[in-house]
Coordinates of C-alpha atoms in Angstrom, one line a residue:
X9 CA 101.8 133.1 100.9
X10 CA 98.1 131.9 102.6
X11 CA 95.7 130.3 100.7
X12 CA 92.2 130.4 101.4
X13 CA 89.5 128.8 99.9
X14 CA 85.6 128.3 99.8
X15 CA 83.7 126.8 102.6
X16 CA 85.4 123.3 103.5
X17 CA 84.1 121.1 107.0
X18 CA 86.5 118.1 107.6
X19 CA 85.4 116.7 110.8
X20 CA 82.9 118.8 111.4
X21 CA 85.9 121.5 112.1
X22 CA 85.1 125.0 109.3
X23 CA 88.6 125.1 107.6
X24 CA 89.1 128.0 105.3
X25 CA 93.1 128.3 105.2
X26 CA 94.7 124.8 103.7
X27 CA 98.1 124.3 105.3
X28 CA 100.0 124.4 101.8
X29 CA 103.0 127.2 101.8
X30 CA 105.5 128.2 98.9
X31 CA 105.4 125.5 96.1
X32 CA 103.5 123.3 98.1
X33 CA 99.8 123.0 96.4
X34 CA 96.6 120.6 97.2
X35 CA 93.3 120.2 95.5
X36 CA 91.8 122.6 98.1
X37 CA 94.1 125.6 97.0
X38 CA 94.5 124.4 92.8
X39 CA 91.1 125.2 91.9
X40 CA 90.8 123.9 88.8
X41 CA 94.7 123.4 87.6
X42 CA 94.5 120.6 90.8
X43 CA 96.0 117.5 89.8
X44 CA 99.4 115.5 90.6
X45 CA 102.3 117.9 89.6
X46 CA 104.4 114.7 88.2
X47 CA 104.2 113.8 84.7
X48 CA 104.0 110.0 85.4
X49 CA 104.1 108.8 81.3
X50 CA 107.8 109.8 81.8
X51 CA 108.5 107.8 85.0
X52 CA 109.7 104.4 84.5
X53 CA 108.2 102.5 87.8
X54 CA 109.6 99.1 89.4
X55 CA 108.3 97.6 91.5
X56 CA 109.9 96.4 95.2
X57 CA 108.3 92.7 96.2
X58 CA 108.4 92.1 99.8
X59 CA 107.9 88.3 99.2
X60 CA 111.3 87.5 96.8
X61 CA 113.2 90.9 98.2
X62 CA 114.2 91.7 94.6
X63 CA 112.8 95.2 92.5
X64 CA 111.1 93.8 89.4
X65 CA 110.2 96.0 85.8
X66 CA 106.2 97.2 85.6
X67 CA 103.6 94.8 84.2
X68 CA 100.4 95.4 82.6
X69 CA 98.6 94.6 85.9
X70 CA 100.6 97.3 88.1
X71 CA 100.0 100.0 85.1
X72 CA 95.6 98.7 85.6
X73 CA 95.9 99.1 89.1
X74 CA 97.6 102.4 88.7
X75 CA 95.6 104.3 86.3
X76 CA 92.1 103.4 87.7
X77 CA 91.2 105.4 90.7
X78 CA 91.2 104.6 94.5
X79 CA 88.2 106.2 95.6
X80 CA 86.7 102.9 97.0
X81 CA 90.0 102.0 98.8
X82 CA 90.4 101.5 103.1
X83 CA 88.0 100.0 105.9
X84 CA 85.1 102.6 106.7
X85 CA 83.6 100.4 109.3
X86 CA 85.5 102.2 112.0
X87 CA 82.3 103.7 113.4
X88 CA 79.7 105.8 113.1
X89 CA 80.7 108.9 114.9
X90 CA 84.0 108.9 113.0
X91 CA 82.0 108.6 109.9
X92 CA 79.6 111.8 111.1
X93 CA 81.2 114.4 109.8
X94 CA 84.0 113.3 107.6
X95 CA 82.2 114.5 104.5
X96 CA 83.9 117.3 102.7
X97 CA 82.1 120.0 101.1
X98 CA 85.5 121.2 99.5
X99 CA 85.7 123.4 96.2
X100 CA 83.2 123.0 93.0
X101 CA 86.3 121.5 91.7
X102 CA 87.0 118.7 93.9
X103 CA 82.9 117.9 93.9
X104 CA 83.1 118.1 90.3
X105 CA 86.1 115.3 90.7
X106 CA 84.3 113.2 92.9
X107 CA 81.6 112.6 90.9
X108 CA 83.7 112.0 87.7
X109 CA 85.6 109.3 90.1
X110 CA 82.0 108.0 91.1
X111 CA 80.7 107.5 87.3
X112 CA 84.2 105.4 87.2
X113 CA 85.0 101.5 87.9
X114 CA 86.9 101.8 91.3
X115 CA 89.3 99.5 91.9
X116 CA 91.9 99.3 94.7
X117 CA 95.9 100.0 94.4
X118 CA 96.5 96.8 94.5
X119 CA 94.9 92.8 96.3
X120 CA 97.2 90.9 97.9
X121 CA 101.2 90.7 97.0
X122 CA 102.8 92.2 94.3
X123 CA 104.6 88.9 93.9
X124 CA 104.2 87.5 90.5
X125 CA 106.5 84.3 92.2
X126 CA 109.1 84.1 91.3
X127 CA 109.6 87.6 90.6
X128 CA 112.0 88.6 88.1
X129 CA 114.8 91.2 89.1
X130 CA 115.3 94.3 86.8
X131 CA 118.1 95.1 85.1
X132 CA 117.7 98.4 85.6
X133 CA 120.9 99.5 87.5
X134 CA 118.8 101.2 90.4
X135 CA 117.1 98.0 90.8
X136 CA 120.3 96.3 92.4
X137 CA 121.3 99.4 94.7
X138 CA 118.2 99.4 96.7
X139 CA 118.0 98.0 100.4
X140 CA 116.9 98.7 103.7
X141 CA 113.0 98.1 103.7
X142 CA 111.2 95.4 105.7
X143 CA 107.7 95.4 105.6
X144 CA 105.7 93.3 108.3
X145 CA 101.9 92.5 106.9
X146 CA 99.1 92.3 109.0
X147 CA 101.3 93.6 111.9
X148 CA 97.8 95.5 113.6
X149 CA 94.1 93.7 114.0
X150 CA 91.4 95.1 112.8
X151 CA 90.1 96.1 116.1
X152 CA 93.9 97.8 117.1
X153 CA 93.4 99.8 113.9
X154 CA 89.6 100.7 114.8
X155 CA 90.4 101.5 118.3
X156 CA 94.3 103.7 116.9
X157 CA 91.9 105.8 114.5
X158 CA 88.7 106.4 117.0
X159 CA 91.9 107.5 119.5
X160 CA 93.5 110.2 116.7
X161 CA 89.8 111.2 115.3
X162 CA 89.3 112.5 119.1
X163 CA 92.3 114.8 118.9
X164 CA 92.5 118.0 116.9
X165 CA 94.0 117.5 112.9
X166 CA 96.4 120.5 112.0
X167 CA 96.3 121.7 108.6
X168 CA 99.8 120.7 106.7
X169 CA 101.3 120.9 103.6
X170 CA 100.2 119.5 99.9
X171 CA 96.7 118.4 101.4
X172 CA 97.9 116.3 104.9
X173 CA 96.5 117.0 108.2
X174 CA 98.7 116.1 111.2
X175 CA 99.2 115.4 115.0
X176 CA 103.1 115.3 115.9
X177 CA 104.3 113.9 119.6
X178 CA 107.9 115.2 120.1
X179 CA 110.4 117.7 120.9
X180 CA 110.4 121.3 119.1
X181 CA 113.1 120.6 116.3
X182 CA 114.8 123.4 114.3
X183 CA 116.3 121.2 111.4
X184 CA 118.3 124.6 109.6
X185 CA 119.6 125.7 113.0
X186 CA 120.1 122.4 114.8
X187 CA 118.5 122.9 117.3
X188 CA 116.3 120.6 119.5
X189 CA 113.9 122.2 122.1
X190 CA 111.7 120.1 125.0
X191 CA 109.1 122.6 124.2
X192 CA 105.7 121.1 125.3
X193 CA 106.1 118.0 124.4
X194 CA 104.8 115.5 127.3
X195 CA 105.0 111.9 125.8
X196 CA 104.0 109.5 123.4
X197 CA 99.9 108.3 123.1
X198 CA 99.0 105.9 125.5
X199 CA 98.0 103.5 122.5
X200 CA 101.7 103.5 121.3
X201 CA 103.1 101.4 124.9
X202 CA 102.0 98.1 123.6
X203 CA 102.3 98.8 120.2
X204 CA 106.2 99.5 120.4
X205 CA 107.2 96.7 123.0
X206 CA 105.8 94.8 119.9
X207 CA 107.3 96.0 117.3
X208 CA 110.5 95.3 119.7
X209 CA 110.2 92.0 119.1
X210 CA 111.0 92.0 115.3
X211 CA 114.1 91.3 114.3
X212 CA 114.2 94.8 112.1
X213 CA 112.8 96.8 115.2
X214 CA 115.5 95.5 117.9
X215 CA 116.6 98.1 120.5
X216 CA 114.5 100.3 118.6
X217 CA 113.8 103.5 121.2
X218 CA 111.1 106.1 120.2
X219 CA 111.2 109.5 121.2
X220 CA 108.8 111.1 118.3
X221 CA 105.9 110.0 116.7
X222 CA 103.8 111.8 114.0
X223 CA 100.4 111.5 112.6
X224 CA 99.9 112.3 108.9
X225 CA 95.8 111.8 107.6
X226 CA 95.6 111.2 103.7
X227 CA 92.3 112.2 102.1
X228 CA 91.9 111.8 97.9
X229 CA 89.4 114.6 98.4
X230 CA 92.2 116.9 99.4
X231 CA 94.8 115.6 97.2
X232 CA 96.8 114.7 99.9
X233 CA 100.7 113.6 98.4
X234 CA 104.1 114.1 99.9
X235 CA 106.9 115.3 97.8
X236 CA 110.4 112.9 97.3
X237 CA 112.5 113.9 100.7
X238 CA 115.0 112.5 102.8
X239 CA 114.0 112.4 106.7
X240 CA 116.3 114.8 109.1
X241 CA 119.9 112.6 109.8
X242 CA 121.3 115.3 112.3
X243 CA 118.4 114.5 115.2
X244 CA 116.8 111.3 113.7
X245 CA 118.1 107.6 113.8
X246 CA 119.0 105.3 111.1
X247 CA 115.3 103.6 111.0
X248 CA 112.1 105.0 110.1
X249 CA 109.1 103.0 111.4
X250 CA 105.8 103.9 109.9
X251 CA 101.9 102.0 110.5
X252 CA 99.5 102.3 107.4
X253 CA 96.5 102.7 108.3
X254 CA 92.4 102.6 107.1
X255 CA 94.1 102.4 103.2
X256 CA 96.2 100.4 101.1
X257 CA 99.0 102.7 99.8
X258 CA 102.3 102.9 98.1
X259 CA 105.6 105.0 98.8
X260 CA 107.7 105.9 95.9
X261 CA 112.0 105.8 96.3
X262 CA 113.8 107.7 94.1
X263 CA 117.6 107.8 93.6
X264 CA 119.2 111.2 92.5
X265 CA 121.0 109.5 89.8
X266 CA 118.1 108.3 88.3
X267 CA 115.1 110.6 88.8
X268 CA 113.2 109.4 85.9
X269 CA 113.1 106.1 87.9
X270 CA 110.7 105.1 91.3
X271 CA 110.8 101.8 92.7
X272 CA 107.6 100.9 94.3
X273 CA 106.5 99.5 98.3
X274 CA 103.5 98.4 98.3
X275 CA 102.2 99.2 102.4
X276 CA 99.1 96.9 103.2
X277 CA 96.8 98.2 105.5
X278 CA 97.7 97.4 109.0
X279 CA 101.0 97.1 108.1
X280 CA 104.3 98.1 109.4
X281 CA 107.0 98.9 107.0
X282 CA 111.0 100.1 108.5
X283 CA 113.0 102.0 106.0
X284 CA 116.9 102.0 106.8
X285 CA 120.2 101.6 105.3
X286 CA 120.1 103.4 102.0
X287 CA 116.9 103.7 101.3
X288 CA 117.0 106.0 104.3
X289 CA 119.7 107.8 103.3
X290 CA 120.1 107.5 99.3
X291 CA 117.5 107.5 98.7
X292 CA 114.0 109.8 98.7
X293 CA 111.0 108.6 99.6
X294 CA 107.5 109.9 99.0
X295 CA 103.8 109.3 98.3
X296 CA 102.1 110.0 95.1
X297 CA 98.3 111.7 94.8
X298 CA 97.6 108.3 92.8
X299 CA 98.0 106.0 94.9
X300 CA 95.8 107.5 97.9
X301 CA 92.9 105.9 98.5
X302 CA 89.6 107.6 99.8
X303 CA 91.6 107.8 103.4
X304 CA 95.0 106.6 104.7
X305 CA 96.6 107.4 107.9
X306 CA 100.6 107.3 109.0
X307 CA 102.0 106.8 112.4
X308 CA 105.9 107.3 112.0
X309 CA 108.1 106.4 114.8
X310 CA 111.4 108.1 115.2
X311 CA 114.4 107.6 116.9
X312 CA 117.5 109.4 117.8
X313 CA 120.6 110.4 116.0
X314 CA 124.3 109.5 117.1
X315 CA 124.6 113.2 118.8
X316 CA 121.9 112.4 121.2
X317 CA 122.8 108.3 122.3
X318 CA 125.5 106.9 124.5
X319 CA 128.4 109.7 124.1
X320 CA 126.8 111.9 121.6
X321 CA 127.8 115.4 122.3
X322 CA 123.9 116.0 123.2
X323 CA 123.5 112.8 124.8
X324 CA 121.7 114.8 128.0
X325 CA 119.0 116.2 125.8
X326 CA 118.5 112.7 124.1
X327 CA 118.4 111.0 127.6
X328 CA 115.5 113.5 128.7
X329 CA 114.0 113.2 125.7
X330 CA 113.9 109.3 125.9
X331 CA 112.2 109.9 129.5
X332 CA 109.2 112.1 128.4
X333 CA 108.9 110.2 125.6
X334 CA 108.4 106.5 127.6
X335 CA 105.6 108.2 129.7
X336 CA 103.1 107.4 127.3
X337 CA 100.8 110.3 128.5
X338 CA 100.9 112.7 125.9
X339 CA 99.0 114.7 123.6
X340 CA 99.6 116.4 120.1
X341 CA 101.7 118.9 120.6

């Protein structure tokens, strides 16, 4: 199934085919029945605090900062060519819903912690099986940040699924097959060196090695989201390792048990946020259309599996893979 649509610039690049394929939908492609898929009056939300550690129950604040719109959200003092040609002149629809949001008080996700200190924990059973999330604020500068996005705004932005636009750095990965291919992949970005002998130094971050990096661009105009999924375990390490950039956001875990239920991470801008232990593998993580602000910007770093480190059975793969990666001269693939 292809999609096409009315004339749409982003970037001052004419895209008429959004990336969206199967059930996959963004506001670019719904016409007028766009709009966030989940019913969220029948989610029951908690919320994760990264100040007390503990999952709390919903408060009248989170439900305000939730049901006003994010329109005004992120830092667009990044410069002035980025700015040029960032304005979308997407569907009727999505005008239409811009100017609706416009006539509207904006107000961001969220200011500051969540932490209503002390925070209470839920007695929600979920509430005492999650773990595995660190979040580091203020990990970037504001200048890092402006220099990062000026660096990806130069590079081309593939169309992908439910609204994103992408730039990946890695090997060629067939995830139903198994199968992991060099392909063209010539190294991480320059910017990442520094950036990673960093994040080294946290205690959450230790030993971590990247060989894959991906670039996802959020835009409210487009509806960008990203369904509940679990990250490949065959080719891909234990930690996830994901920079939020130019927005705040939130990323939404959900337990199969309990799929009436999220638990909330709030992700600052600038921040750096590591997802392991079972909320890498239990469970699902994704990003809902309401909380993207105006533009936000991922850059997930991945490391190996077992199969491809020390004695893995395709350890040689996952030692030239390691190589290419550390030479910090590549491009999106």
């Amino acid at each position: 199934l292809v999609r096409t649509m009315e004339k749409c610039v982003v970037d001052g690049v004419d895209e008429r085919v959004c990336g969206c394929k199967g059930i996959r939908t963004c506001k670019l492609c719904e016409g007028e029945k766009g709009g966030d898929k989940t019913n969220d009056d029948k989610l029951l939300r908690l919320y994760w605090c990264d100040i007390c550690g503990i999952v709390r129950d919903e408060n009248e604040n989170d439900m305000q900062r939730r049901y006003n719109p994010v329109e005004n959200q992120g830092d667009d003092n990044h410069s002035e060519e980025e700015n040029d040609g960032q304005q979308l002149d997407s569907v009727e629809t999505t005008i239409k819903q811009q100017q609706k949001h416009q006539k509207q008080e904006q107000q961001p996700v969220f200011e500051g912690s969540w932490c209503v200190g002390p925070c209470v924990p839920s007695k929600h059973p979920i509430a005492h099986t999650f773990s595995g999330v660190t979040l580091y604020r203020d990990f970037l500068s504001e200048d890092e940040e402006r220099d990062i996005v000026s660096a990806m705004d130069k590079w081309h932005w593939k169309p992908s699924q439910s609204g994103r636009r992408k730039q990946d750095f890695g090997p060629k990965v067939n995830f139903k097959r198994q199968k992991v291919k060099m392909g063209t992949f010539s190294g991480l970005p320059s910017f990442s060196k520094d950036l990673i002998r960093r994040m080294n130094g946290l205690d959450a971050v230790k030993d971590f090695v990247a060989v894959e990096q991906c670039h996802l661009d959020y835009r409210s105009e487009r509806g960008a989201a990203i369904d509940p999924h679990f990250d490949d375990e065959w080719v891909w390490g234990e930690r996830l390792v994901t920079m939020n950039l130019v927005g705040h956001t939130v990323v939404s875990f959900t337990l199969a048990a309990h799929e009436d239920v999220e638990i909330e991470v709030p992700l600052p801008q600038r921040s750096l946020v590591v997802v392991a232990g079972n909320a890498r593998f239990e469970f699902k993580h994704a990003i809902r259309r309401c909380f993207v602000p105006k533009r936000r910007i991922a850059v997930t770093y991945r490391e190996l599996g077992e199969e491809f480190v020390g004695v893995g059975i395709h350890k040689d793969i996952g030692n030239a893979l390691v190589e290419v990666a550390q030479t910090f001269n590549g491009v999106p693939l």
